[in-house]
Amino acid sequence: MGIRVVFLLTLASLYFSGAHSATFAITNNCPFTIWPGTLTGSGGPQLSLLTGLELASGASSSLNVHPPWSGRFWARYQCSKDLFGKFSCSSGDCGSGQIACNGAGAIPPASLVEFTVATNGGRDFYDVSLVDGFNLPISVTPHGGKEGCNAISCRANLNTVCPLELAVKASDGSVIACKSACLAFNQPQYCCTGDFGSPDTCSPSNYSRIFKEQCPQAYSYAYDDKSSTFTCTGGPDYAITFCP
Ligand SMILES: *[C@@H]1O[C@H](CO)[C@@H](O)[C@H](O)[C@H]1NC(C)=O
């Protein structure tokens, strides 16, 4: 191979791998420490370094992914290590026993942000999901995209309006997360399964309506797509903020 060919191949690989990575900047605006977790969707390798990290109140951290990529982010809080060094959290735990989640997702309830990042500046999809419940307010702000690219959020603290039958409480009695009705009752009409397994047959419930009123841009149940899926073209980066 001529040196020019090698040079061009190097440029091409830089172009496809380096230049088109998407950056996620994660910020903790909560007045306490959180431990964000990440999960790469089916098939993809886990984010190279970070499947979990610690962010003190006010701290930020960035990570890059190489499109195509899909995955989700959430946050754990009220975390500690036991006598044997096993790490666990009262809310949003992933069950890994470590700060890294290593391919494990959030044990619900947890507020999620979900992404599908396209190659070559194509159409990205993103959403805030409360389908499995809520634990912390969250927002997503795209930067540098072209079309669409709305900032979205669930800013309300649903823990303060959570119906008793959905509430997850800490030992001191405070509500630290709010289950979805599907998670709490595991019934087809809430989970959109069985006879209720299509957008036409699964309607919002009195419970999902509480979520929707508080957080209109977030998925409140499985078929909440129309008002809850957002897109952005042009290869944006994303800022994810907890307690925006
Ligand atoms: C929702 O509806 C169920 C079944 O009709 C009822 O038992 C429950 O009390 C209602 N909950 C709220 C928060 O409205």
Short mmCIF file of C-alpha atoms and ligand atoms in Angstrom, two decimals:
data_model
loop_
_atom_site.label_atom_id
_atom_site.label_comp_id
_atom_site.label_asym_id
_atom_site.label_seq_id
_atom_site.Cartn_x
_atom_site.Cartn_y
_atom_site.Cartn_z
CA MET A 1 0.00 0.00 0.00
CA GLY A 2 1.30 3.44 -0.89
CA ILE A 3 1.87 5.93 1.85
CA ARG A 4 -0.88 8.13 0.41
CA VAL A 5 -3.41 5.32 0.64
CA VAL A 6 -2.45 4.70 4.26
CA PHE A 7 -2.78 8.40 4.95
CA LEU A 8 -6.24 8.54 3.37
CA LEU A 9 -7.37 5.43 5.24
CA THR A 10 -6.19 7.01 8.48
CA LEU A 11 -8.11 10.18 7.70
CA ALA A 12 -11.18 8.15 6.80
CA SER A 13 -11.06 6.16 10.01
CA LEU A 14 -10.59 9.34 12.04
CA TYR A 15 -13.53 10.83 10.19
CA PHE A 16 -15.83 7.89 10.86
CA SER A 17 -14.75 7.11 14.39
CA GLY A 18 -13.47 10.31 15.95
CA ALA A 19 -15.20 13.21 14.30
CA HIS A 20 -18.65 11.73 14.57
CA SER A 21 -18.73 10.71 18.17
CA ALA A 22 -21.57 12.14 20.23
CA THR A 23 -20.79 13.65 23.61
CA PHE A 24 -23.09 13.34 26.59
CA ALA A 25 -22.40 15.90 29.32
CA ILE A 26 -24.03 14.77 32.56
CA THR A 27 -24.63 17.33 35.32
CA ASN A 28 -25.87 16.85 38.85
CA ASN A 29 -27.98 19.81 39.96
CA CYS A 30 -29.45 17.87 42.85
CA PRO A 31 -28.49 19.07 46.34
CA PHE A 32 -26.94 15.65 47.06
CA THR A 33 -24.54 13.20 45.41
CA ILE A 34 -25.88 10.98 42.64
CA TRP A 35 -24.38 8.00 40.81
CA PRO A 36 -25.54 8.08 37.16
CA GLY A 37 -25.68 4.77 35.35
CA THR A 38 -25.57 4.01 31.62
CA LEU A 39 -26.79 1.02 29.67
CA THR A 40 -25.98 0.43 26.01
CA GLY A 41 -28.89 -1.11 24.09
CA SER A 42 -29.03 -4.63 22.78
CA GLY A 43 -25.95 -5.77 20.97
CA GLY A 44 -23.69 -2.79 21.42
CA PRO A 45 -20.55 -2.81 23.56
CA GLN A 46 -21.03 -1.02 26.90
CA LEU A 47 -19.76 2.58 26.94
CA SER A 48 -16.02 2.10 26.93
CA LEU A 49 -15.24 3.43 30.39
CA LEU A 50 -18.29 4.49 32.19
CA THR A 51 -21.29 2.33 32.98
CA GLY A 52 -21.52 4.17 36.28
CA LEU A 53 -19.97 7.19 37.95
CA GLU A 54 -20.23 9.36 41.01
CA LEU A 55 -21.22 13.03 40.70
CA ALA A 56 -21.18 15.30 43.73
CA SER A 57 -23.80 18.03 43.88
CA GLY A 58 -22.94 20.58 41.17
CA ALA A 59 -20.45 18.30 39.36
CA SER A 60 -20.42 17.34 35.67
CA SER A 61 -18.81 14.64 33.60
CA SER A 62 -18.70 13.88 29.86
CA LEU A 63 -18.64 10.70 27.91
CA ASN A 64 -18.52 9.89 24.20
CA VAL A 65 -20.27 7.29 22.15
CA HIS A 66 -19.62 6.21 18.58
CA PRO A 67 -22.78 6.13 16.46
CA PRO A 68 -24.78 4.16 15.70
CA TRP A 69 -25.52 3.86 19.40
CA SER A 70 -28.58 3.37 21.51
CA GLY A 71 -28.84 3.33 25.24
CA ARG A 72 -30.15 4.95 28.35
CA PHE A 73 -29.09 7.01 31.35
CA TRP A 74 -30.52 7.23 34.84
CA ALA A 75 -29.28 8.18 38.30
CA ARG A 76 -28.89 6.36 41.58
CA TYR A 77 -28.92 8.08 44.93
CA GLN A 78 -28.71 7.34 48.64
CA CYS A 79 -25.86 4.95 47.88
CA SER A 80 -23.30 3.42 50.19
CA LYS A 81 -20.84 0.55 50.58
CA ASP A 82 -21.48 -2.14 53.15
CA LEU A 83 -18.84 -3.73 55.39
CA PHE A 84 -17.79 -6.04 52.58
CA GLY A 85 -17.37 -3.22 50.06
CA LYS A 86 -20.59 -4.00 48.23
CA PHE A 87 -22.06 -0.85 46.72
CA SER A 88 -25.82 -0.37 46.64
CA CYS A 89 -28.36 2.42 46.38
CA SER A 90 -31.82 3.00 47.82
CA SER A 91 -33.02 4.39 44.51
CA GLY A 92 -32.09 3.47 40.92
CA ASP A 93 -29.73 0.64 41.94
CA CYS A 94 -28.47 -1.60 39.11
CA GLY A 95 -27.57 -4.56 41.33
CA SER A 96 -23.92 -4.76 40.22
CA GLY A 97 -22.53 -4.23 43.72
CA GLN A 98 -20.19 -1.61 42.24
CA ILE A 99 -20.36 1.94 40.94
CA ALA A 100 -19.97 0.50 37.42
CA CYS A 101 -23.20 -1.15 36.29
CA ASN A 102 -21.35 -3.36 33.77
CA GLY A 103 -24.32 -3.93 31.49
CA ALA A 104 -27.03 -4.05 34.17
CA GLY A 105 -29.92 -1.61 33.94
CA ALA A 106 -31.76 0.34 36.62
CA ILE A 107 -33.96 -1.71 38.88
CA PRO A 108 -37.20 0.28 38.60
CA PRO A 109 -38.57 2.69 39.53
CA ALA A 110 -36.15 5.13 37.90
CA SER A 111 -36.56 8.09 35.55
CA LEU A 112 -34.79 7.24 32.29
CA VAL A 113 -33.50 9.17 29.31
CA GLU A 114 -33.27 7.02 26.19
CA PHE A 115 -31.31 7.73 23.00
CA THR A 116 -30.84 6.33 19.55
CA VAL A 117 -27.92 8.17 17.97
CA ALA A 118 -27.68 7.98 14.17
CA THR A 119 -24.55 7.90 12.01
CA ASN A 120 -23.49 10.77 9.74
CA GLY A 121 -25.75 13.42 11.21
CA GLY A 122 -28.93 11.42 10.59
CA ARG A 123 -32.04 11.53 12.77
CA ASP A 124 -31.46 10.87 16.46
CA PHE A 125 -34.36 9.86 18.72
CA TYR A 126 -34.56 10.67 22.40
CA ASP A 127 -37.10 10.65 25.18
CA VAL A 128 -37.65 10.85 28.91
CA SER A 129 -39.41 7.72 30.14
CA LEU A 130 -41.43 7.21 33.31
CA VAL A 131 -42.85 3.93 32.00
CA ASP A 132 -41.08 2.10 34.82
CA GLY A 133 -41.59 4.92 37.28
CA PHE A 134 -39.79 8.01 38.51
CA ASN A 135 -36.96 8.68 40.91
CA LEU A 136 -35.39 12.07 40.03
CA PRO A 137 -36.25 15.04 37.79
CA ILE A 138 -34.23 14.99 34.59
CA SER A 139 -33.69 17.00 31.39
CA VAL A 140 -32.08 16.55 27.97
CA THR A 141 -30.77 19.48 25.91
CA PRO A 142 -29.32 18.85 22.43
CA HIS A 143 -26.50 21.16 21.31
CA GLY A 144 -25.37 21.77 17.74
CA GLY A 145 -28.13 19.86 15.95
CA LYS A 146 -30.10 20.97 12.88
CA GLU A 147 -33.79 19.96 12.81
CA GLY A 148 -36.02 19.28 15.77
CA CYS A 149 -33.64 19.26 18.70
CA ASN A 150 -36.05 20.44 21.41
CA ALA A 151 -34.87 20.49 24.99
CA ILE A 152 -37.09 18.15 26.99
CA SER A 153 -37.50 17.47 30.67
CA CYS A 154 -39.42 16.09 33.58
CA ARG A 155 -38.78 18.87 36.07
CA ALA A 156 -41.49 18.08 38.58
CA ASN A 157 -40.59 16.05 41.64
CA LEU A 158 -43.18 13.30 41.28
CA ASN A 159 -42.13 11.88 44.62
CA THR A 160 -44.04 14.70 46.29
CA VAL A 161 -47.34 13.84 44.50
CA CYS A 162 -46.91 10.07 44.30
CA PRO A 163 -50.06 8.11 45.29
CA LEU A 164 -49.37 6.01 48.40
CA GLU A 165 -49.86 2.73 46.56
CA LEU A 166 -47.04 3.64 44.14
CA ALA A 167 -44.59 5.19 46.61
CA VAL A 168 -41.18 3.72 47.45
CA LYS A 169 -40.06 4.93 50.86
CA ALA A 170 -36.71 5.17 52.57
CA SER A 171 -36.36 3.92 56.14
CA ASP A 172 -37.09 7.45 57.43
CA GLY A 173 -40.45 7.38 55.61
CA SER A 174 -39.54 9.88 52.88
CA VAL A 175 -40.64 8.98 49.33
CA ILE A 176 -37.53 8.31 47.22
CA ALA A 177 -39.21 6.97 44.07
CA CYS A 178 -42.64 6.50 42.54
CA LYS A 179 -43.60 3.29 40.73
CA SER A 180 -45.57 3.25 37.53
CA ALA A 181 -48.95 1.50 37.82
CA CYS A 182 -47.56 -1.29 35.63
CA LEU A 183 -44.71 -1.88 38.04
CA ALA A 184 -46.92 -1.63 41.14
CA PHE A 185 -49.87 -3.76 39.98
CA ASN A 186 -48.47 -5.75 37.02
CA GLN A 187 -51.82 -5.73 35.26
CA PRO A 188 -52.31 -5.84 31.45
CA GLN A 189 -54.31 -2.60 31.27
CA TYR A 190 -51.45 -0.73 32.98
CA CYS A 191 -48.60 -2.59 31.24
CA CYS A 192 -50.16 -2.59 27.74
CA THR A 193 -49.83 -6.36 27.46
CA GLY A 194 -52.27 -9.14 26.45
CA ASP A 195 -55.63 -7.73 25.30
CA PHE A 196 -54.21 -4.25 25.88
CA GLY A 197 -51.09 -4.83 23.79
CA SER A 198 -51.55 -2.15 21.14
CA PRO A 199 -51.74 1.65 20.99
CA ASP A 200 -55.48 1.41 20.19
CA THR A 201 -56.37 -0.79 23.14
CA CYS A 202 -54.06 0.59 25.85
CA SER A 203 -55.22 3.94 27.18
CA PRO A 204 -53.79 6.25 29.79
CA SER A 205 -54.82 5.24 33.32
CA ASN A 206 -55.72 7.40 36.29
CA TYR A 207 -52.14 6.75 37.45
CA SER A 208 -50.32 7.51 34.19
CA ARG A 209 -52.36 10.74 33.97
CA ILE A 210 -50.78 11.93 37.20
CA PHE A 211 -47.35 11.45 35.61
CA LYS A 212 -48.46 13.12 32.37
CA GLU A 213 -49.90 16.17 34.13
CA GLN A 214 -46.65 16.71 36.00
CA CYS A 215 -44.31 15.86 33.13
CA PRO A 216 -46.11 16.34 29.78
CA GLN A 217 -42.98 15.64 27.69
CA ALA A 218 -42.22 12.28 29.30
CA TYR A 219 -43.55 8.83 28.45
CA SER A 220 -46.15 8.09 31.13
CA TYR A 221 -47.10 4.62 29.83
CA ALA A 222 -45.89 2.26 27.10
CA TYR A 223 -47.88 3.71 24.14
CA ASP A 224 -47.48 7.37 25.00
CA ASP A 225 -45.38 7.85 21.83
CA LYS A 226 -47.04 10.76 20.09
CA SER A 227 -46.24 13.38 22.68
CA SER A 228 -43.09 11.81 24.06
CA THR A 229 -40.61 10.97 21.27
CA PHE A 230 -38.29 13.72 20.08
CA THR A 231 -35.82 13.85 17.22
CA CYS A 232 -32.74 15.83 16.25
CA THR A 233 -30.61 15.73 13.12
CA GLY A 234 -27.13 17.03 12.42
CA GLY A 235 -25.08 15.02 14.92
CA PRO A 236 -25.76 16.99 18.11
CA ASP A 237 -24.15 16.54 21.50
CA TYR A 238 -26.44 16.23 24.50
CA ALA A 239 -26.53 17.71 27.98
CA ILE A 240 -28.30 15.54 30.54
CA THR A 241 -29.13 17.23 33.83
CA PHE A 242 -30.49 15.62 36.97
CA CYS A 243 -32.68 17.96 39.09
CA PRO A 244 -32.67 20.60 36.30
C1 LIG B 1 -57.29 4.58 40.13
O1 LIG B 1 -58.30 3.67 39.74
C2 LIG B 1 -58.33 2.50 40.56
C3 LIG B 1 -59.30 1.49 39.92
O2 LIG B 1 -60.45 2.13 39.47
C4 LIG B 1 -58.72 2.91 41.99
O3 LIG B 1 -58.77 1.76 42.82
C5 LIG B 1 -57.66 3.87 42.51
O4 LIG B 1 -58.03 4.35 43.80
C6 LIG B 1 -57.50 5.06 41.57
N1 LIG B 1 -56.34 5.81 42.03
C7 LIG B 1 -56.18 7.11 41.88
C8 LIG B 1 -54.94 7.72 42.40
O5 LIG B 1 -57.02 7.82 41.33
#
